[in-house]
Amino acid sequence: MLAAAGFLGLSGCGTVGSAVNSVVGDNTPPEGQPGHVRGFLGGVVADEPRAALVGREVLSAGGTAVDAAVAAGFAMAVTLPSRTGLGGGGACLVFNRERGNTEAVLFPATAPAPQGPVGDRPAAVPMLARGLFALHTRLPRRPFNELIAPAEQLARFGATTSRALAQDLAAVAGPLLADPQARAAFTGPDGQPLTEGAQLVQPDLGGTLSALRVAGVGDLYQGAMARRLVEFSARAGGPLTLEDLRPAVPVVAKPLEMRIGSDLLAFLPPPADGGLAGAAAFQALQSGAGVDAASQRGLAVSRVWRERGGDPASLLASPLPLEGPVPALPASASLVTLDREGNAVSCAFTLNNLFGTGRVVPQLGFVMAAAPNRGRVEPPLLAATLAYNANLRAFRYAGAATGQGAAPIALALPAARVLLNGSPVNEAVAAVPAPGSANAISCPRYLPGREDRCAAAADPRGFGLALIGGQ
């Protein structure tokens, strides 16, 4: 760990530090003023480098892990719109050190109620904005509108196209760029898809984020923006109605938890069944199963829950072999944050398809998520976990994972190696088999406590960024 800069991993990013400073500025309060932070700040790991840097800026301004996750989540909706965005949804775990407990905030982008005609590319109800607002209520310190501002600036004035976004654009350029709004947003002056290092400017999205910052998140669900979304949603795959938008609210739920020695290990609960699958895979690894067998076990449990429902604890206790091939599952993105007090957040986000419906909402500037369980679109396996000691009220480990069907084992394997075997977090994350990808932060001596032992890691094969330490 580089204690001064805090850089633990960076791929395909170049001069990210100078770029983020020009966007978010130096918002650290001066020494002697409330909010000034010195020494250990905490950590941020995200699938897109600029989002991680935005989160770290919030920590340096005295924000909590929740504040950092909200700001980074909005930023990643701008810089990685192939895998997350205002049209999508997700799920997060929050460890509150003062309370000594963990909560799950669930905001999946689900299909609207069947009514009237269905579009040619059915769209989900957008949930990210309401989800991040609900997340902010769990442990806020910085104002919510302040946390939207960096994403707004990145959209208005441009962000450098990351390698992750460039690869996603190249993969689906044909069908995606058939949409005029997507073509305007994701091509350069030559009409070709943006490549790594090109400037990505999204003025309509910047205007939407500005409206959310000024008018509040509710405007997208029951105000002037909601009416515009209803009007234009049919062009982006929809259609949606005000009756779809108004009642769509996040849920705060109890996570799935298991005891690991004196610690508790929490997973996202269904309907974020990537957490359930990750818990099953972790149990299999704990009992001595190999990586492939543990992966199959996790997928079997999630499949049974999707087909039959039932009590997650009972499913985890039942022998359930995986029958048949795993269907194609959507892409996702993840981030993990930790603040200096030991509060932590672990999140997974998705558009239920790479670039969702493949269409951008006119005037609003964001891609609509594909409606799950419509056509061939399966819900994603949103995978996140947190380990903590309730008696000590101390943080130990946080992880999140992506990789379609490999997400559960990508979540479970690093957690098992760190928590059961004492492996360094960077080695544990590097051991995840492709196509799985993991982000993680570990404090083996807990936090508060030995912050010098805390470490963070992003998948070395990916294009994310891990930051931890001080300034």
GROMACS .gro file of N, CA and C in nm, residues 297-439:
model
  429
  297ARG      N    1  -2.279  -2.485  -0.713
  297ARG     CA    2  -2.370  -2.483  -0.598
  297ARG      C    3  -2.441  -2.348  -0.588
  298GLY      N    4  -2.367  -2.238  -0.602
  298GLY     CA    5  -2.429  -2.106  -0.596
  298GLY      C    6  -2.532  -2.086  -0.704
  299LEU      N    7  -2.500  -2.126  -0.826
  299LEU     CA    8  -2.594  -2.109  -0.937
  299LEU      C    9  -2.718  -2.196  -0.919
  300ALA      N   10  -2.700  -2.316  -0.863
  300ALA     CA   11  -2.814  -2.404  -0.839
  300ALA      C   12  -2.912  -2.342  -0.741
  301VAL      N   13  -2.861  -2.283  -0.633
  301VAL     CA   14  -2.948  -2.223  -0.532
  301VAL      C   15  -3.024  -2.104  -0.591
  302SER      N   16  -2.954  -2.019  -0.668
  302SER     CA   17  -3.023  -1.904  -0.726
  302SER      C   18  -3.128  -1.949  -0.827
  303ARG      N   19  -3.099  -2.053  -0.904
  303ARG     CA   20  -3.196  -2.099  -1.002
  303ARG      C   21  -3.322  -2.152  -0.933
  304VAL      N   22  -3.305  -2.231  -0.827
  304VAL     CA   23  -3.421  -2.283  -0.755
  304VAL      C   24  -3.503  -2.169  -0.696
  305TRP      N   25  -3.437  -2.068  -0.640
  305TRP     CA   26  -3.512  -1.955  -0.585
  305TRP      C   27  -3.589  -1.884  -0.696
  306ARG      N   28  -3.530  -1.867  -0.813
  306ARG     CA   29  -3.601  -1.800  -0.922
  306ARG      C   30  -3.720  -1.882  -0.972
  307GLU      N   31  -3.707  -2.012  -0.968
  307GLU     CA   32  -3.815  -2.097  -1.019
  307GLU      C   33  -3.925  -2.121  -0.917
  308ARG      N   34  -3.888  -2.131  -0.789
  308ARG     CA   35  -3.985  -2.172  -0.688
  308ARG      C   36  -4.002  -2.073  -0.574
  309GLY      N   37  -3.908  -1.981  -0.559
  309GLY     CA   38  -3.912  -1.895  -0.441
  309GLY      C   39  -3.873  -1.974  -0.318
  310GLY      N   40  -3.923  -1.934  -0.204
  310GLY     CA   41  -3.896  -2.006  -0.081
  310GLY      C   42  -3.802  -1.932   0.012
  311ASP      N   43  -3.783  -1.988   0.130
  311ASP     CA   44  -3.700  -1.928   0.233
  311ASP      C   45  -3.553  -1.945   0.198
  312PRO      N   46  -3.476  -1.836   0.187
  312PRO     CA   47  -3.335  -1.848   0.150
  312PRO      C   48  -3.256  -1.938   0.245
  313ALA      N   49  -3.285  -1.932   0.376
  313ALA     CA   50  -3.211  -2.015   0.472
  313ALA      C   51  -3.233  -2.163   0.444
  314SER      N   52  -3.356  -2.198   0.408
  314SER     CA   53  -3.385  -2.338   0.377
  314SER      C   54  -3.314  -2.383   0.249
  315LEU      N   55  -3.308  -2.294   0.150
  315LEU     CA   56  -3.239  -2.327   0.026
  315LEU      C   57  -3.090  -2.347   0.051
  316LEU      N   58  -3.032  -2.264   0.139
  316LEU     CA   59  -2.890  -2.278   0.169
  316LEU      C   60  -2.861  -2.409   0.241
  317ALA      N   61  -2.959  -2.465   0.309
  317ALA     CA   62  -2.939  -2.589   0.383
  317ALA      C   63  -2.973  -2.713   0.302
  318SER      N   64  -3.023  -2.694   0.179
  318SER     CA   65  -3.068  -2.808   0.098
  318SER      C   66  -2.965  -2.844  -0.009
  319PRO      N   67  -2.947  -2.974  -0.036
  319PRO     CA   68  -2.861  -3.015  -0.148
  319PRO      C   69  -2.935  -2.993  -0.280
  320LEU      N   70  -2.887  -2.901  -0.362
  320LEU     CA   71  -2.956  -2.866  -0.486
  320LEU      C   72  -2.857  -2.873  -0.602
  321PRO      N   73  -2.857  -2.982  -0.677
  321PRO     CA   74  -2.765  -2.991  -0.792
  321PRO      C   75  -2.810  -2.898  -0.903
  322LEU      N   76  -2.713  -2.848  -0.980
  322LEU     CA   77  -2.743  -2.761  -1.094
  322LEU      C   78  -2.785  -2.849  -1.210
  323GLU      N   79  -2.905  -2.824  -1.261
  323GLU     CA   80  -2.957  -2.904  -1.372
  323GLU      C   81  -2.970  -2.817  -1.496
  324GLY      N   82  -2.901  -2.857  -1.602
  324GLY     CA   83  -2.909  -2.784  -1.727
  324GLY      C   84  -2.813  -2.666  -1.732
  325PRO      N   85  -2.799  -2.606  -1.850
  325PRO     CA   86  -2.705  -2.495  -1.867
  325PRO      C   87  -2.757  -2.367  -1.800
  326VAL      N   88  -2.665  -2.280  -1.767
  326VAL     CA   89  -2.700  -2.151  -1.709
  326VAL      C   90  -2.741  -2.056  -1.822
  327PRO      N   91  -2.858  -1.993  -1.813
  327PRO     CA   92  -2.899  -1.900  -1.919
  327PRO      C   93  -2.808  -1.778  -1.925
  328ALA      N   94  -2.812  -1.707  -2.036
  328ALA     CA   95  -2.735  -1.584  -2.048
  328ALA      C   96  -2.784  -1.483  -1.944
  329LEU      N   97  -2.690  -1.424  -1.873
  329LEU     CA   98  -2.724  -1.330  -1.766
  329LEU      C   99  -2.665  -1.193  -1.799
  330PRO      N  100  -2.728  -1.085  -1.749
  330PRO     CA  101  -2.686  -0.950  -1.787
  330PRO      C  102  -2.554  -0.906  -1.725
  331ALA      N  103  -2.495  -0.803  -1.787
  331ALA     CA  104  -2.375  -0.738  -1.735
  331ALA      C  105  -2.412  -0.651  -1.615
  332SER      N  106  -2.313  -0.621  -1.535
  332SER     CA  107  -2.335  -0.536  -1.418
  332SER      C  108  -2.206  -0.461  -1.385
  333ALA      N  109  -2.212  -0.377  -1.283
  333ALA     CA  110  -2.096  -0.301  -1.237
  333ALA      C  111  -2.100  -0.297  -1.085
  334SER      N  112  -1.986  -0.269  -1.021
  334SER     CA  113  -1.985  -0.271  -0.875
  334SER      C  114  -1.888  -0.169  -0.819
  335LEU      N  115  -1.908  -0.139  -0.691
  335LEU     CA  116  -1.816  -0.053  -0.616
  335LEU      C  117  -1.822  -0.088  -0.469
  336VAL      N  118  -1.715  -0.053  -0.396
  336VAL     CA  119  -1.705  -0.074  -0.252
  336VAL      C  120  -1.642   0.051  -0.191
  337THR      N  121  -1.695   0.097  -0.077
  337THR     CA  122  -1.638   0.214  -0.010
  337THR      C  123  -1.622   0.187   0.140
  338LEU      N  124  -1.526   0.257   0.200
  338LEU     CA  125  -1.498   0.247   0.343
  338LEU      C  126  -1.455   0.385   0.391
  339ASP      N  127  -1.509   0.432   0.504
  339ASP     CA  128  -1.462   0.560   0.557
  339ASP      C  129  -1.372   0.537   0.678
  340ARG      N  130  -1.315   0.644   0.729
  340ARG     CA  131  -1.214   0.633   0.835
  340ARG      C  132  -1.273   0.582   0.965
  341GLU      N  133  -1.406   0.600   0.986
  341GLU     CA  134  -1.469   0.551   1.108
  341GLU      C  135  -1.497   0.402   1.105
  342GLY      N  136  -1.492   0.341   0.985
  342GLY     CA  137  -1.521   0.200   0.973
  342GLY      C  138  -1.657   0.169   0.915
  343ASN      N  139  -1.733   0.271   0.872
  343ASN     CA  140  -1.857   0.246   0.799
  343ASN      C  141  -1.821   0.200   0.658
  344ALA      N  142  -1.903   0.114   0.600
  344ALA     CA  143  -1.870   0.058   0.469
  344ALA      C  144  -1.995   0.035   0.386
  345VAL      N  145  -1.976   0.035   0.253
  345VAL     CA  146  -2.084   0.011   0.158
  345VAL      C  147  -2.031  -0.079   0.048
  346SER      N  148  -2.115  -0.172   0.003
  346SER     CA  149  -2.083  -0.259  -0.109
  346SER      C  150  -2.204  -0.264  -0.201
  347CYS      N  151  -2.185  -0.229  -0.330
  347CYS     CA  152  -2.298  -0.214  -0.423
  347CYS      C  153  -2.274  -0.287  -0.554
  348ALA      N  154  -2.385  -0.328  -0.616
  348ALA     CA  155  -2.385  -0.378  -0.754
  348ALA      C  156  -2.496  -0.308  -0.830
  349PHE      N  157  -2.469  -0.269  -0.955
  349PHE     CA  158  -2.564  -0.195  -1.039
  349PHE      C  159  -2.578  -0.267  -1.173
  350THR      N  160  -2.690  -0.239  -1.243
  350THR     CA  161  -2.710  -0.303  -1.373
  350THR      C  162  -2.812  -0.228  -1.457
  351LEU      N  163  -2.804  -0.248  -1.588
  351LEU     CA  164  -2.906  -0.205  -1.684
  351LEU      C  165  -2.981  -0.327  -1.739
  352ASN      N  166  -2.960  -0.443  -1.678
  352ASN     CA  167  -3.024  -0.569  -1.718
  352ASN      C  168  -2.987  -0.613  -1.859
  353ASN      N  169  -2.886  -0.553  -1.916
  353ASN     CA  170  -2.836  -0.587  -2.048
  353ASN      C  171  -2.723  -0.490  -2.075
  354LEU      N  172  -2.628  -0.525  -2.159
  354LEU     CA  173  -2.526  -0.429  -2.197
  354LEU      C  174  -2.592  -0.315  -2.273
  355PHE      N  175  -2.583  -0.193  -2.220
  355PHE     CA  176  -2.652  -0.075  -2.272
  355PHE      C  177  -2.805  -0.091  -2.267
  356GLY      N  178  -2.857  -0.170  -2.176
  356GLY     CA  179  -3.001  -0.178  -2.153
  356GLY      C  180  -3.080  -0.209  -2.279
  357THR      N  181  -3.177  -0.124  -2.311
  357THR     CA  182  -3.257  -0.142  -2.433
  357THR      C  183  -3.179  -0.101  -2.557
  358GLY      N  184  -3.061  -0.040  -2.538
  358GLY     CA  185  -2.984   0.008  -2.652
  358GLY      C  186  -3.033   0.140  -2.707
  359ARG      N  187  -3.117   0.208  -2.633
  359ARG     CA  188  -3.172   0.336  -2.678
  359ARG      C  189  -3.166   0.439  -2.566
  360VAL      N  190  -3.136   0.563  -2.605
  360VAL     CA  191  -3.124   0.673  -2.510
  360VAL      C  192  -3.254   0.753  -2.512
  361VAL      N  193  -3.305   0.788  -2.394
  361VAL     CA  194  -3.427   0.868  -2.385
  361VAL      C  195  -3.400   1.008  -2.438
  362PRO      N  196  -3.472   1.054  -2.541
  362PRO     CA  197  -3.450   1.189  -2.592
  362PRO      C  198  -3.468   1.294  -2.483
  363GLN      N  199  -3.383   1.395  -2.486
  363GLN     CA  200  -3.382   1.509  -2.395
  363GLN      C  201  -3.335   1.476  -2.254
  364LEU      N  202  -3.348   1.350  -2.210
  364LEU     CA  203  -3.305   1.312  -2.076
  364LEU      C  204  -3.166   1.250  -2.075
  365GLY      N  205  -3.124   1.188  -2.186
  365GLY     CA  206  -2.985   1.150  -2.203
  365GLY      C  207  -2.938   1.022  -2.140
  366PHE      N  208  -3.028   0.939  -2.089
  366PHE     CA  209  -2.982   0.812  -2.030
  366PHE      C  210  -3.045   0.694  -2.100
  367VAL      N  211  -2.974   0.582  -2.096
  367VAL     CA  212  -3.021   0.457  -2.155
  367VAL      C  213  -3.122   0.392  -2.061
  368MET      N  214  -3.231   0.341  -2.118
  368MET     CA  215  -3.327   0.268  -2.037
  368MET      C  216  -3.278   0.126  -2.013
  369ALA      N  217  -3.297   0.076  -1.892
  369ALA     CA  218  -3.267  -0.064  -1.863
  369ALA      C  219  -3.368  -0.154  -1.933
  370ALA      N  220  -3.323  -0.272  -1.974
  370ALA     CA  221  -3.415  -0.370  -2.032
  370ALA      C  222  -3.502  -0.429  -1.922
  371ALA      N  223  -3.628  -0.454  -1.955
  371ALA     CA  224  -3.720  -0.512  -1.856
  371ALA      C  225  -3.687  -0.659  -1.837
  372PRO      N  226  -3.654  -0.701  -1.713
  372PRO     CA  227  -3.623  -0.843  -1.691
  372PRO      C  228  -3.749  -0.929  -1.702
  373ASN      N  229  -3.724  -1.056  -1.736
  373ASN     CA  230  -3.833  -1.153  -1.753
  373ASN      C  231  -3.926  -1.118  -1.868
  374ARG      N  232  -3.879  -1.035  -1.958
  374ARG     CA  233  -3.951  -1.007  -2.083
  374ARG      C  234  -3.863  -1.055  -2.197
  375GLY      N  235  -3.915  -1.142  -2.281
  375GLY     CA  236  -3.834  -1.195  -2.388
  375GLY      C  237  -3.724  -1.284  -2.333
  376ARG      N  238  -3.599  -1.255  -2.372
  376ARG     CA  239  -3.486  -1.339  -2.329
  376ARG      C  240  -3.403  -1.272  -2.220
  377VAL      N  241  -3.454  -1.165  -2.160
  377VAL     CA  242  -3.378  -1.091  -2.060
  377VAL      C  243  -3.400  -1.152  -1.922
  378GLU      N  244  -3.293  -1.207  -1.865
  378GLU     CA  245  -3.296  -1.261  -1.728
  378GLU      C  246  -3.256  -1.151  -1.630
  379PRO      N  247  -3.305  -1.154  -1.508
  379PRO     CA  248  -3.252  -1.061  -1.407
  379PRO      C  249  -3.104  -1.091  -1.381
  380PRO      N  250  -3.025  -0.990  -1.345
  380PRO     CA  251  -2.884  -1.013  -1.316
  380PRO      C  252  -2.864  -1.076  -1.180
  381LEU      N  253  -2.745  -1.130  -1.158
  381LEU     CA  254  -2.705  -1.177  -1.026
  381LEU      C  255  -2.626  -1.065  -0.960
  382LEU      N  256  -2.697  -0.980  -0.883
  382LEU     CA  257  -2.633  -0.869  -0.812
  382LEU      C  258  -2.566  -0.926  -0.687
  383ALA      N  259  -2.434  -0.910  -0.678
  383ALA     CA  260  -2.357  -0.981  -0.575
  383ALA      C  261  -2.276  -0.884  -0.490
  384ALA      N  262  -2.302  -0.883  -0.358
  384ALA     CA  263  -2.226  -0.799  -0.265
  384ALA      C  264  -2.226  -0.864  -0.128
  385THR      N  265  -2.120  -0.838  -0.050
  385THR     CA  266  -2.106  -0.896   0.083
  385THR      C  267  -2.031  -0.800   0.175
  386LEU      N  268  -2.051  -0.815   0.306
  386LEU     CA  269  -1.983  -0.734   0.409
  386LEU      C  270  -1.960  -0.820   0.532
  387ALA      N  271  -1.839  -0.814   0.588
  387ALA     CA  272  -1.809  -0.885   0.712
  387ALA      C  273  -1.776  -0.783   0.821
  388TYR      N  274  -1.831  -0.808   0.942
  388TYR     CA  275  -1.812  -0.714   1.052
  388TYR      C  276  -1.826  -0.788   1.184
  389ASN      N  277  -1.780  -0.723   1.289
  389ASN     CA  278  -1.793  -0.777   1.424
  389ASN      C  279  -1.895  -0.693   1.499
  390ALA      N  280  -2.010  -0.752   1.531
  390ALA     CA  281  -2.118  -0.677   1.594
  390ALA      C  282  -2.082  -0.635   1.736
  391ASN      N  283  -2.009  -0.719   1.808
  391ASN     CA  284  -1.973  -0.686   1.947
  391ASN      C  285  -1.873  -0.570   1.953
  392LEU      N  286  -1.776  -0.573   1.863
  392LEU     CA  287  -1.676  -0.466   1.858
  392LEU      C  288  -1.725  -0.345   1.780
  393ARG      N  289  -1.835  -0.364   1.705
  393ARG     CA  290  -1.883  -0.260   1.613
  393ARG      C  291  -1.770  -0.219   1.520
  394ALA      N  292  -1.714  -0.318   1.453
  394ALA     CA  293  -1.595  -0.294   1.373
  394ALA      C  294  -1.609  -0.362   1.236
  395PHE      N  295  -1.553  -0.296   1.135
  395PHE     CA  296  -1.554  -0.346   0.997
  395PHE      C  297  -1.437  -0.440   0.975
  396ARG      N  298  -1.460  -0.543   0.890
  396ARG     CA  299  -1.350  -0.633   0.855
  396ARG      C  300  -1.331  -0.648   0.704
  397TYR      N  301  -1.441  -0.664   0.628
  397TYR     CA  302  -1.425  -0.694   0.484
  397TYR      C  303  -1.549  -0.651   0.408
  398ALA      N  304  -1.530  -0.601   0.286
  398ALA     CA  305  -1.641  -0.573   0.196
  398ALA      C  306  -1.602  -0.614   0.055
  399GLY      N  307  -1.695  -0.674  -0.016
  399GLY     CA  308  -1.668  -0.716  -0.153
  399GLY      C  309  -1.791  -0.705  -0.240
  400ALA      N  310  -1.768  -0.689  -0.369
  400ALA     CA  311  -1.875  -0.690  -0.469
  400ALA      C  312  -1.819  -0.754  -0.594
  401ALA      N  313  -1.907  -0.814  -0.674
  401ALA     CA  314  -1.857  -0.891  -0.788
  401ALA      C  315  -1.950  -0.880  -0.907
  402THR      N  316  -1.892  -0.899  -1.025
  402THR     CA  317  -1.965  -0.901  -1.150
  402THR      C  318  -1.916  -1.019  -1.232
  403GLY      N  319  -1.968  -1.031  -1.355
  403GLY     CA  320  -1.925  -1.141  -1.441
  403GLY      C  321  -2.036  -1.235  -1.477
  404GLN      N  322  -2.158  -1.183  -1.493
  404GLN     CA  323  -2.274  -1.263  -1.532
  404GLN      C  324  -2.287  -1.386  -1.441
  405GLY      N  325  -2.285  -1.507  -1.497
  405GLY     CA  326  -2.302  -1.626  -1.415
  405GLY      C  327  -2.186  -1.653  -1.323
  406ALA      N  328  -2.072  -1.588  -1.345
  406ALA     CA  329  -1.956  -1.608  -1.258
  406ALA      C  330  -1.953  -1.513  -1.140
  407ALA      N  331  -2.053  -1.422  -1.132
  407ALA     CA  332  -2.053  -1.324  -1.022
  407ALA      C  333  -2.057  -1.389  -0.883
  408PRO      N  334  -2.138  -1.493  -0.860
  408PRO     CA  335  -2.142  -1.550  -0.724
  408PRO      C  336  -2.008  -1.606  -0.676
  409ILE      N  337  -1.937  -1.679  -0.762
  409ILE     CA  338  -1.808  -1.734  -0.718
  409ILE      C  339  -1.705  -1.622  -0.710
  410ALA      N  340  -1.720  -1.518  -0.793
  410ALA     CA  341  -1.629  -1.403  -0.784
  410ALA      C  342  -1.650  -1.327  -0.653
  411LEU      N  343  -1.768  -1.336  -0.597
  411LEU     CA  344  -1.795  -1.277  -0.466
  411LEU      C  345  -1.743  -1.366  -0.354
  412ALA      N  346  -1.770  -1.495  -0.365
  412ALA     CA  347  -1.741  -1.588  -0.256
  412ALA      C  348  -1.593  -1.621  -0.240
  413LEU      N  349  -1.523  -1.638  -0.352
  413LEU     CA  350  -1.385  -1.685  -0.344
  413LEU      C  351  -1.292  -1.586  -0.273
  414PRO      N  352  -1.290  -1.457  -0.308
  414PRO     CA  353  -1.203  -1.366  -0.231
  414PRO      C  354  -1.242  -1.358  -0.084
  415ALA      N  355  -1.374  -1.355  -0.056
  415ALA     CA  356  -1.418  -1.349   0.084
  415ALA      C  357  -1.369  -1.471   0.161
  416ALA      N  358  -1.378  -1.589   0.100
  416ALA     CA  359  -1.334  -1.711   0.169
  416ALA      C  360  -1.183  -1.709   0.192
  417ARG      N  361  -1.108  -1.665   0.093
  417ARG     CA  362  -0.961  -1.667   0.107
  417ARG      C  363  -0.914  -1.564   0.210
  418VAL      N  364  -0.981  -1.449   0.215
  418VAL     CA  365  -0.942  -1.348   0.312
  418VAL      C  366  -0.988  -1.386   0.452
  419LEU      N  367  -1.116  -1.424   0.467
  419LEU     CA  368  -1.174  -1.444   0.599
  419LEU      C  369  -1.140  -1.580   0.659
  420LEU      N  370  -1.127  -1.683   0.575
  420LEU     CA  371  -1.100  -1.817   0.626
  420LEU      C  372  -0.952  -1.853   0.624
  421ASN      N  373  -0.879  -1.802   0.523
  421ASN     CA  374  -0.739  -1.842   0.506
  421ASN      C  375  -0.640  -1.731   0.541
  422GLY      N  376  -0.689  -1.609   0.561
  422GLY     CA  377  -0.599  -1.499   0.593
  422GLY      C  378  -0.517  -1.450   0.476
  423SER      N  379  -0.562  -1.474   0.354
  423SER     CA  380  -0.486  -1.431   0.235
  423SER      C  381  -0.492  -1.280   0.220
  424PRO      N  382  -0.388  -1.218   0.163
  424PRO     CA  383  -0.395  -1.076   0.129
  424PRO      C  384  -0.506  -1.052   0.027
  425VAL      N  385  -0.572  -0.938   0.037
  425VAL     CA  386  -0.689  -0.915  -0.045
  425VAL      C  387  -0.654  -0.907  -0.193
  426ASN      N  388  -0.537  -0.854  -0.227
  426ASN     CA  389  -0.502  -0.846  -0.369
  426ASN      C  390  -0.481  -0.984  -0.429
  427GLU      N  391  -0.422  -1.076  -0.353
  427GLU     CA  392  -0.405  -1.212  -0.402
  427GLU      C  393  -0.540  -1.283  -0.413
  428ALA      N  394  -0.629  -1.258  -0.319
  428ALA     CA  395  -0.760  -1.322  -0.321
  428ALA      C  396  -0.842  -1.276  -0.441
  429VAL      N  397  -0.839  -1.147  -0.469
  429VAL     CA  398  -0.913  -1.094  -0.584
  429VAL      C  399  -0.853  -1.145  -0.715
  430ALA      N  400  -0.721  -1.154  -0.722
  430ALA     CA  401  -0.655  -1.200  -0.844
  430ALA      C  402  -0.685  -1.347  -0.873
  431ALA      N  403  -0.727  -1.423  -0.772
  431ALA     CA  404  -0.754  -1.566  -0.791
  431ALA      C  405  -0.890  -1.593  -0.853
  432VAL      N  406  -0.974  -1.491  -0.868
  432VAL     CA  407  -1.109  -1.512  -0.923
  432VAL      C  408  -1.100  -1.559  -1.068
  433PRO      N  409  -1.168  -1.669  -1.102
  433PRO     CA  410  -1.161  -1.718  -1.240
  433PRO      C  411  -1.246  -1.632  -1.333
  434ALA      N  412  -1.196  -1.612  -1.456
  434ALA     CA  413  -1.272  -1.540  -1.558
  434ALA      C  414  -1.397  -1.620  -1.593
  435PRO      N  415  -1.507  -1.550  -1.631
  435PRO     CA  416  -1.519  -1.406  -1.652
  435PRO      C  417  -1.557  -1.327  -1.527
  436GLY      N  418  -1.548  -1.389  -1.411
  436GLY     CA  419  -1.580  -1.317  -1.287
  436GLY      C  420  -1.481  -1.205  -1.260
  437SER      N  421  -1.528  -1.105  -1.187
  437SER     CA  422  -1.444  -0.990  -1.153
  437SER      C  423  -1.488  -0.940  -1.015
  438ALA      N  424  -1.390  -0.907  -0.929
  438ALA     CA  425  -1.422  -0.870  -0.792
  438ALA      C  426  -1.356  -0.738  -0.753
  439ASN      N  427  -1.423  -0.666  -0.666
  439ASN     CA  428  -1.368  -0.549  -0.597
  439ASN      C  429  -1.378  -0.576  -0.447
   0.00000   0.00000   0.00000
